[in-house]
PDB file of C-alpha atoms in Angstrom:
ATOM      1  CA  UNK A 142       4.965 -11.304   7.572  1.00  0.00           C
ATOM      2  CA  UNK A 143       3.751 -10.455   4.117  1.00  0.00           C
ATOM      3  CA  UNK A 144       0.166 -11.264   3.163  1.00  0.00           C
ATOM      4  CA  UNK A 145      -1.546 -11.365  -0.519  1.00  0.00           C
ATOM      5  CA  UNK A 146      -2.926  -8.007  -1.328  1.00  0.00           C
ATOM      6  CA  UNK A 147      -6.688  -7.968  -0.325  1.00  0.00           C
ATOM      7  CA  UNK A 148      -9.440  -7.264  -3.510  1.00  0.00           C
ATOM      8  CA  UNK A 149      -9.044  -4.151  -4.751  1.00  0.00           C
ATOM      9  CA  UNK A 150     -10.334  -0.447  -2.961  1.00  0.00           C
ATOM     10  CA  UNK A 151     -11.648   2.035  -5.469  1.00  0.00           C
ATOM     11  CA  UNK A 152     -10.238   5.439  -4.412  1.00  0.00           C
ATOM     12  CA  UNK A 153     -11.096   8.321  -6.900  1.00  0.00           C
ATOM     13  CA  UNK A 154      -9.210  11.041  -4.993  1.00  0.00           C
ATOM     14  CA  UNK A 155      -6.691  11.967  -6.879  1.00  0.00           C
ATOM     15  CA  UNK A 156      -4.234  12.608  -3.564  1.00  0.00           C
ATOM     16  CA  UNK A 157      -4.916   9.143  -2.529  1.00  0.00           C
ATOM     17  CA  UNK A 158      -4.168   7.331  -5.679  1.00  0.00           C
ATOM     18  CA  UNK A 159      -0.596   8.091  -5.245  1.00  0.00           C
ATOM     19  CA  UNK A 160       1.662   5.824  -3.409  1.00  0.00           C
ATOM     20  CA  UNK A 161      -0.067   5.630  -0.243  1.00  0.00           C
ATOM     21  CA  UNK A 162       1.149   3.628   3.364  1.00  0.00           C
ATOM     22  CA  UNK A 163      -1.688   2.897   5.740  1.00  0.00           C
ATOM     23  CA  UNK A 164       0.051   2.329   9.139  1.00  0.00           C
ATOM     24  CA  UNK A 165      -1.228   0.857  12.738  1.00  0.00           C
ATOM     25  CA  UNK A 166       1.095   0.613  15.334  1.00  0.00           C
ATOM     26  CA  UNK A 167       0.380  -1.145  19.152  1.00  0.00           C
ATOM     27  CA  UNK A 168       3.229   0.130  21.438  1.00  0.00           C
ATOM     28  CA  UNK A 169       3.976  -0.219  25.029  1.00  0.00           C
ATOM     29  CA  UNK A 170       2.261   3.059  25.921  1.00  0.00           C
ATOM     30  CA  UNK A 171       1.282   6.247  24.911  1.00  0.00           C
ATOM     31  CA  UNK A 172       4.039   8.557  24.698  1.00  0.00           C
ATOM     32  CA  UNK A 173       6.493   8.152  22.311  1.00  0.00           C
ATOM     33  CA  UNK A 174       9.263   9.684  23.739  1.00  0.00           C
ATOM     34  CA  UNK A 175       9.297   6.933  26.988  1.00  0.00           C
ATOM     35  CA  UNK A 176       7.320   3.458  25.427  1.00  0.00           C
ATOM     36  CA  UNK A 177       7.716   1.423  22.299  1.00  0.00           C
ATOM     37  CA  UNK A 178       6.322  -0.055  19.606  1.00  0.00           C
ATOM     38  CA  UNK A 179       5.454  -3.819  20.254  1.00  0.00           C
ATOM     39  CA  UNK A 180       3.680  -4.502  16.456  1.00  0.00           C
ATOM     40  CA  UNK A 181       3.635  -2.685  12.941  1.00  0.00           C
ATOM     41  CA  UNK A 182       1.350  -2.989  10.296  1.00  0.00           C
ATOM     42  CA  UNK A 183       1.688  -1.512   7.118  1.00  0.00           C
ATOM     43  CA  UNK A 184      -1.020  -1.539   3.752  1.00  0.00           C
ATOM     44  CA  UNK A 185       0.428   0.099   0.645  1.00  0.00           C
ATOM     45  CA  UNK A 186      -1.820   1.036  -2.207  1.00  0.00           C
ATOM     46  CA  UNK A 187      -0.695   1.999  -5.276  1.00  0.00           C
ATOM     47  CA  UNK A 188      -3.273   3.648  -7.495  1.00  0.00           C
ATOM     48  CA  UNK A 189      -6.092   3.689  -5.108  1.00  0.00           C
ATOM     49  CA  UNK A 190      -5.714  -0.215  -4.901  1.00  0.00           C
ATOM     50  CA  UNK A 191      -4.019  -2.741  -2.047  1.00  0.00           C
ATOM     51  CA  UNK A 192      -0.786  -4.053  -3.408  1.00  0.00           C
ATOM     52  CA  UNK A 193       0.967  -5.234  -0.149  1.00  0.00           C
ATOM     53  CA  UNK A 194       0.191  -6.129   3.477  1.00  0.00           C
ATOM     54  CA  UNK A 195       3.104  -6.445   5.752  1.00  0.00           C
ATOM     55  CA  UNK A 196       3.271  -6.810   9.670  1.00  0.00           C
ATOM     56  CA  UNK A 197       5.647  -7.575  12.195  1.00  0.00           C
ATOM     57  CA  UNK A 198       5.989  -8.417  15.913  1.00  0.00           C
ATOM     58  CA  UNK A 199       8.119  -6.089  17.704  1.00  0.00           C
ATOM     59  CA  UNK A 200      10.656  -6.345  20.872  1.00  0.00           C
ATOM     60  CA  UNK A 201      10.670  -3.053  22.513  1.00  0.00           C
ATOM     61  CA  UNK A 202      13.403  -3.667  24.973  1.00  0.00           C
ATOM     62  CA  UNK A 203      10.917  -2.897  27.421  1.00  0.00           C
ATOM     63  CA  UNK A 204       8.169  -4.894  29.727  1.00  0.00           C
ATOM     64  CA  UNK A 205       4.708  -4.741  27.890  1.00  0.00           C
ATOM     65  CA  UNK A 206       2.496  -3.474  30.680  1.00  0.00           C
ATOM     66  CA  UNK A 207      -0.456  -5.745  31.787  1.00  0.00           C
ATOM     67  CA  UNK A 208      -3.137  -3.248  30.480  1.00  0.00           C
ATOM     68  CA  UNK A 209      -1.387  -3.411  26.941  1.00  0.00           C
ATOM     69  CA  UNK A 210      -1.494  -7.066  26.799  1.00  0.00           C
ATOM     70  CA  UNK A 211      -4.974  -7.125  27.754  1.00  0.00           C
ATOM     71  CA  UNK A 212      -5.650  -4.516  25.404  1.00  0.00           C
ATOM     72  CA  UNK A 213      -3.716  -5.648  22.369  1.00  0.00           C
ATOM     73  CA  UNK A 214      -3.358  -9.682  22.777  1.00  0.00           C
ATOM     74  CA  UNK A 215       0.618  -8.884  22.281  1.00  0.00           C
ATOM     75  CA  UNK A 216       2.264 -10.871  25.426  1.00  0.00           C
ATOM     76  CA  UNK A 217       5.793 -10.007  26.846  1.00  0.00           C
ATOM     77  CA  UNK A 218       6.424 -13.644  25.857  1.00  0.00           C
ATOM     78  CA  UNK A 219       5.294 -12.897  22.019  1.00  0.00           C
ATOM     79  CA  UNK A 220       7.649 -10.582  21.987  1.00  0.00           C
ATOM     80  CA  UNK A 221      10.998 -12.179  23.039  1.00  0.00           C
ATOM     81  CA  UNK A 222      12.109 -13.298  19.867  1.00  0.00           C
ATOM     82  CA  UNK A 223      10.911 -10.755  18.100  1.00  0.00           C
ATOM     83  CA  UNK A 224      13.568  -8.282  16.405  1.00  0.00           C
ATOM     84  CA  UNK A 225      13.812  -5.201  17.329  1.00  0.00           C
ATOM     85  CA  UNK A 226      12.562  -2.121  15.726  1.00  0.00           C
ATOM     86  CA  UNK A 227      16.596  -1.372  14.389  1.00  0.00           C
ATOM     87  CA  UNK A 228      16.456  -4.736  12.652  1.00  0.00           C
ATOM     88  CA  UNK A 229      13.458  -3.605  11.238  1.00  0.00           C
ATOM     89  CA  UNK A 230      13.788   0.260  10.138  1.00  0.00           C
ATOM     90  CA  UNK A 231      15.195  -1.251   6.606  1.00  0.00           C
ATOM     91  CA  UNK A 232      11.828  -2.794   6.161  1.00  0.00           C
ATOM     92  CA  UNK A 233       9.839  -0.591   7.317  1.00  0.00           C
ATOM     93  CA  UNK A 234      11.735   2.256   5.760  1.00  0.00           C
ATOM     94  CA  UNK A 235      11.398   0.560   2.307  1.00  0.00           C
ATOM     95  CA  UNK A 236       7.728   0.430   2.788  1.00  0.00           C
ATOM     96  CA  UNK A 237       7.128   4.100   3.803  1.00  0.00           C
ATOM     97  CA  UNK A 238       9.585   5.873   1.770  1.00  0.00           C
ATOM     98  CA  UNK A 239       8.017   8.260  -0.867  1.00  0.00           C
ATOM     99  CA  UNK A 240       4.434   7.411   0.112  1.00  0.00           C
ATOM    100  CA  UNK A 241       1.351   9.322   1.902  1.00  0.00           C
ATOM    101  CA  UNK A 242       1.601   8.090   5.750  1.00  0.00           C
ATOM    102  CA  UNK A 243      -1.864   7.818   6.608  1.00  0.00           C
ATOM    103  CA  UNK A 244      -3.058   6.391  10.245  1.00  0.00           C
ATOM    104  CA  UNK A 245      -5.771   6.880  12.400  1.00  0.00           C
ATOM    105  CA  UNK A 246      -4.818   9.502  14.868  1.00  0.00           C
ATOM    106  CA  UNK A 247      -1.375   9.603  12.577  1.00  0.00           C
ATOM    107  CA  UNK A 248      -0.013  12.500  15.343  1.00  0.00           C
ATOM    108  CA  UNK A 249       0.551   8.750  17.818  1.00  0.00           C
ATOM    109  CA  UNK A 250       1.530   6.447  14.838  1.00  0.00           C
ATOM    110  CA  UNK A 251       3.743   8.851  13.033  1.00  0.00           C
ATOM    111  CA  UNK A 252       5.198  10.293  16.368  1.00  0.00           C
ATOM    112  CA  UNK A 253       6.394   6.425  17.319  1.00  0.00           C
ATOM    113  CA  UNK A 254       7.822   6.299  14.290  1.00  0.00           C
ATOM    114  CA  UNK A 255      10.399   9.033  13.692  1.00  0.00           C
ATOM    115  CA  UNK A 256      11.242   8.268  17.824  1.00  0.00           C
ATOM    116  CA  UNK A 257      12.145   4.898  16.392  1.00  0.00           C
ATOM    117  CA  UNK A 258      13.889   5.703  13.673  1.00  0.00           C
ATOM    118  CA  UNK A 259      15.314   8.961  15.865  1.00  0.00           C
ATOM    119  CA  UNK A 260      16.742   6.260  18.645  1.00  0.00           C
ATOM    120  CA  UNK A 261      18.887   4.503  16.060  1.00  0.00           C
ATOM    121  CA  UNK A 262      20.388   7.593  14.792  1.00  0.00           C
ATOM    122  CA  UNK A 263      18.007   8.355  11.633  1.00  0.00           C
ATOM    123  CA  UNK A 264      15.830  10.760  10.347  1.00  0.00           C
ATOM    124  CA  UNK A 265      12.515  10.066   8.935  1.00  0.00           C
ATOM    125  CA  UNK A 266       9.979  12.363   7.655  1.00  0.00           C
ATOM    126  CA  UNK A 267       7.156  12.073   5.255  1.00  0.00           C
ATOM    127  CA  UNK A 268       3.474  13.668   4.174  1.00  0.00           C
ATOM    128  CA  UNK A 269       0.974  12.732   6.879  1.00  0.00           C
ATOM    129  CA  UNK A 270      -2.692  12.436   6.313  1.00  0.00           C
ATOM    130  CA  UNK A 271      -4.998  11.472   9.725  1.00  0.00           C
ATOM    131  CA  UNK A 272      -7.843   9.712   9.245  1.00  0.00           C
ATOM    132  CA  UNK A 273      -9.489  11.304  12.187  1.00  0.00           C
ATOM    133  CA  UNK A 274      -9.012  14.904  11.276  1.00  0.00           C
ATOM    134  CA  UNK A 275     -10.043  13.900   7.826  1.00  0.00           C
ATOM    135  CA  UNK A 276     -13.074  12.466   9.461  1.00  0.00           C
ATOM    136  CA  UNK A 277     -14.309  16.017  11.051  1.00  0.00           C
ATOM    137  CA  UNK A 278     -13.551  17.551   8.447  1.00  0.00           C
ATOM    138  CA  UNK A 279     -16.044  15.712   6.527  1.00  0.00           C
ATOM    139  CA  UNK A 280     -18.749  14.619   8.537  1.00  0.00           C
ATOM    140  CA  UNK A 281     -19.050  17.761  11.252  1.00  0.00           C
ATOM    141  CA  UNK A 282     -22.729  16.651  11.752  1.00  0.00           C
ATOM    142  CA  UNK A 283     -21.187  13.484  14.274  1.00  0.00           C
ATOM    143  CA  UNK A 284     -19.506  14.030  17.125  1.00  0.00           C
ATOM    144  CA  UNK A 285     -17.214  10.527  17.399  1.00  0.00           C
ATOM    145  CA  UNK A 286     -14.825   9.765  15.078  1.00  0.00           C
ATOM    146  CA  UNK A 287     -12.645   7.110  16.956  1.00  0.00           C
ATOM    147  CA  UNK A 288     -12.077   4.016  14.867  1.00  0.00           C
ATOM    148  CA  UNK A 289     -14.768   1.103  16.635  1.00  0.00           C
ATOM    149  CA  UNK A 290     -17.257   4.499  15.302  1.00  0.00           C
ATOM    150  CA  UNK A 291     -16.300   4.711  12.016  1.00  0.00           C
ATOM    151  CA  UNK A 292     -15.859   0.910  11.623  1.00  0.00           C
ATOM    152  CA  UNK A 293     -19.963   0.557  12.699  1.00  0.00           C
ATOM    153  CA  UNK A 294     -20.931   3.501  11.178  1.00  0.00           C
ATOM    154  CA  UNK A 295     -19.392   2.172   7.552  1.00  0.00           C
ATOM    155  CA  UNK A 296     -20.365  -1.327   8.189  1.00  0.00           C
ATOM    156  CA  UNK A 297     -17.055  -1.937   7.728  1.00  0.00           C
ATOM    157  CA  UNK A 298     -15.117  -5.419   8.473  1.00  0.00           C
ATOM    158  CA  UNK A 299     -11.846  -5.601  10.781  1.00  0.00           C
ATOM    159  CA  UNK A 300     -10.462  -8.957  11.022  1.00  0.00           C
ATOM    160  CA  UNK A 301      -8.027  -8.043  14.287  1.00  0.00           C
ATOM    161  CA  UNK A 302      -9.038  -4.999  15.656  1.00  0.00           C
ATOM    162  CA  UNK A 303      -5.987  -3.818  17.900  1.00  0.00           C
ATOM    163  CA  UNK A 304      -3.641  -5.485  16.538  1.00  0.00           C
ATOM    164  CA  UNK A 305      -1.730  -3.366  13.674  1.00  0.00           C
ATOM    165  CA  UNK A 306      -2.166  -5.050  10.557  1.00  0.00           C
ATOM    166  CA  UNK A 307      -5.701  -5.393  11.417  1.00  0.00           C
ATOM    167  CA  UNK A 308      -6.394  -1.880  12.169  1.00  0.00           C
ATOM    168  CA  UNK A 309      -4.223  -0.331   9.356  1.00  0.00           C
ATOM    169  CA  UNK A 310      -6.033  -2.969   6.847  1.00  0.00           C
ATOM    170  CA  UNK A 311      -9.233  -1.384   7.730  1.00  0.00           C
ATOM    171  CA  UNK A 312      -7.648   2.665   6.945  1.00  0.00           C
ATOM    172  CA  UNK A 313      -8.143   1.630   2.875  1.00  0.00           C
ATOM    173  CA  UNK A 314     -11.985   0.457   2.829  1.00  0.00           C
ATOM    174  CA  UNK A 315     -12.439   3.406   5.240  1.00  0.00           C
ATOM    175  CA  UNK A 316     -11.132   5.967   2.820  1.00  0.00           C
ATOM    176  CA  UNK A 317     -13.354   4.414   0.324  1.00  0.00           C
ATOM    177  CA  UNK A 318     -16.942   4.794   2.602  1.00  0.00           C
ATOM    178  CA  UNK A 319     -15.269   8.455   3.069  1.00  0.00           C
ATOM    179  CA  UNK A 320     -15.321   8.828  -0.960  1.00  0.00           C
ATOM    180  CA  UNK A 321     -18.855   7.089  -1.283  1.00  0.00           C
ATOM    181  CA  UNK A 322     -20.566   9.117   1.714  1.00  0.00           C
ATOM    182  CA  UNK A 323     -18.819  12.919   0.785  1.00  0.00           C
ATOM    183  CA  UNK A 324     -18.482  12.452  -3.120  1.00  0.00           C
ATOM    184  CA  UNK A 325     -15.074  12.255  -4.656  1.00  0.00           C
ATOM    185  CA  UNK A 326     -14.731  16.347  -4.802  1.00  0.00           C
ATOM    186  CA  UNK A 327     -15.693  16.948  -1.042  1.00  0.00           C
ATOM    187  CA  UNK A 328     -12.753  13.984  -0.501  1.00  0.00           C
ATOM    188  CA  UNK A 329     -10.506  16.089  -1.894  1.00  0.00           C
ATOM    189  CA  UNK A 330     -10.852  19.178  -0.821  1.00  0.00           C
ATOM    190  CA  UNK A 331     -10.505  17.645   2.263  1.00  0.00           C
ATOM    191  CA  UNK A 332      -7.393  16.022   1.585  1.00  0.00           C
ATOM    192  CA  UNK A 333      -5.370  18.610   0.077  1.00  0.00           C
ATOM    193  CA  UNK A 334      -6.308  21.123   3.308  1.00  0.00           C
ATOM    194  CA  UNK A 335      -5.681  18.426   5.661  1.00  0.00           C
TER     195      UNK A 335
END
């Protein structure tokens, strides 16, 4: 599903006004190597502002466990009809390719993503920037960085939090309160070591 691009996100840092992919995944579990991914969401900005959101259901070829569809709201049922993650990987490929991967806790998201791509016989790699470690690395003085934090702490807005297109929607207005609350220099810095 491909939505309008939302207004526009200022980003000054110069890394981040590349071609950037904000990614949320929901999967069937935690490790990558054994679950799946049940939902992608993907934000690309192109110059430090939204251009495209794009989301799909996934089928995992695997039972969703109970606790996940508590969690997420993504039913086993939801999923049936969905196509798979091969008959996605042109899409989603398309949409990553050349851009700045960036995720909160990108080591799960990212992880998911070349075992997906891995499973049907391709490689994927890319430059990875994690919201959380980017997080510490500014703001030492607080000790939780998870995203419900960050989200309160930035009076920011998310419109379907654990669901993917939701959570990866927020990663751009995030990076901005970053910018705002560091200064644009302090942003970078942080960036380019990250």
């Amino acid at each position: 599903m491909v939505r309008p691009a939302t207004p526009p996100v200022s980003l000054g840092a110069a890394a981040l006004r590349g071609p950037v992919a904000c990614i949320d995944l929901e999967t069937t579990g935690g490790m990558a190597a054994h679950h799946r991914i049940i939902e992608v969401g993907i934000v690309l900005l192109d110059g430090g502002e939204v251009v495209e959101q794009w989301s799909s259901l996934v089928n995992p070829g695997q039972r969703i466990p109970p606790l996940i569809e508590n969690f997420t709201g993504i039913s086993n049922e939801m999923v049936a009809d969905a196509p798979s993650f091969d008959d996605l990987r042109a899409e989603v490929r398309r949409r990553l390719a050349a851009r700045l991967f960036v995720a909160h806790n990108a080591r799960f998201d990212y992880g998911f993503v070349r075992n997906e791509f891995r499973r049907v016989g391709e490689k994927f790699a890319a430059p990875v920037l994690c919201t959380v470690r980017l997080s510490r690395a500014l703001f030492r003085e607080h000790a939780r960085h998870n995203l419900d934090t960050l989200i309160e702490r930035y009076g920011l807005v998310c419109e379907a939090r654990h669901r993917a297109l939701g959570d990866a929607a927020v990663l751009p207005p995030l990076l901005a309160a970053f910018e705002s609350a560091a200064g644009r220099e302090q942003l970078q810095a942080a960036v380019t070591a990250a």
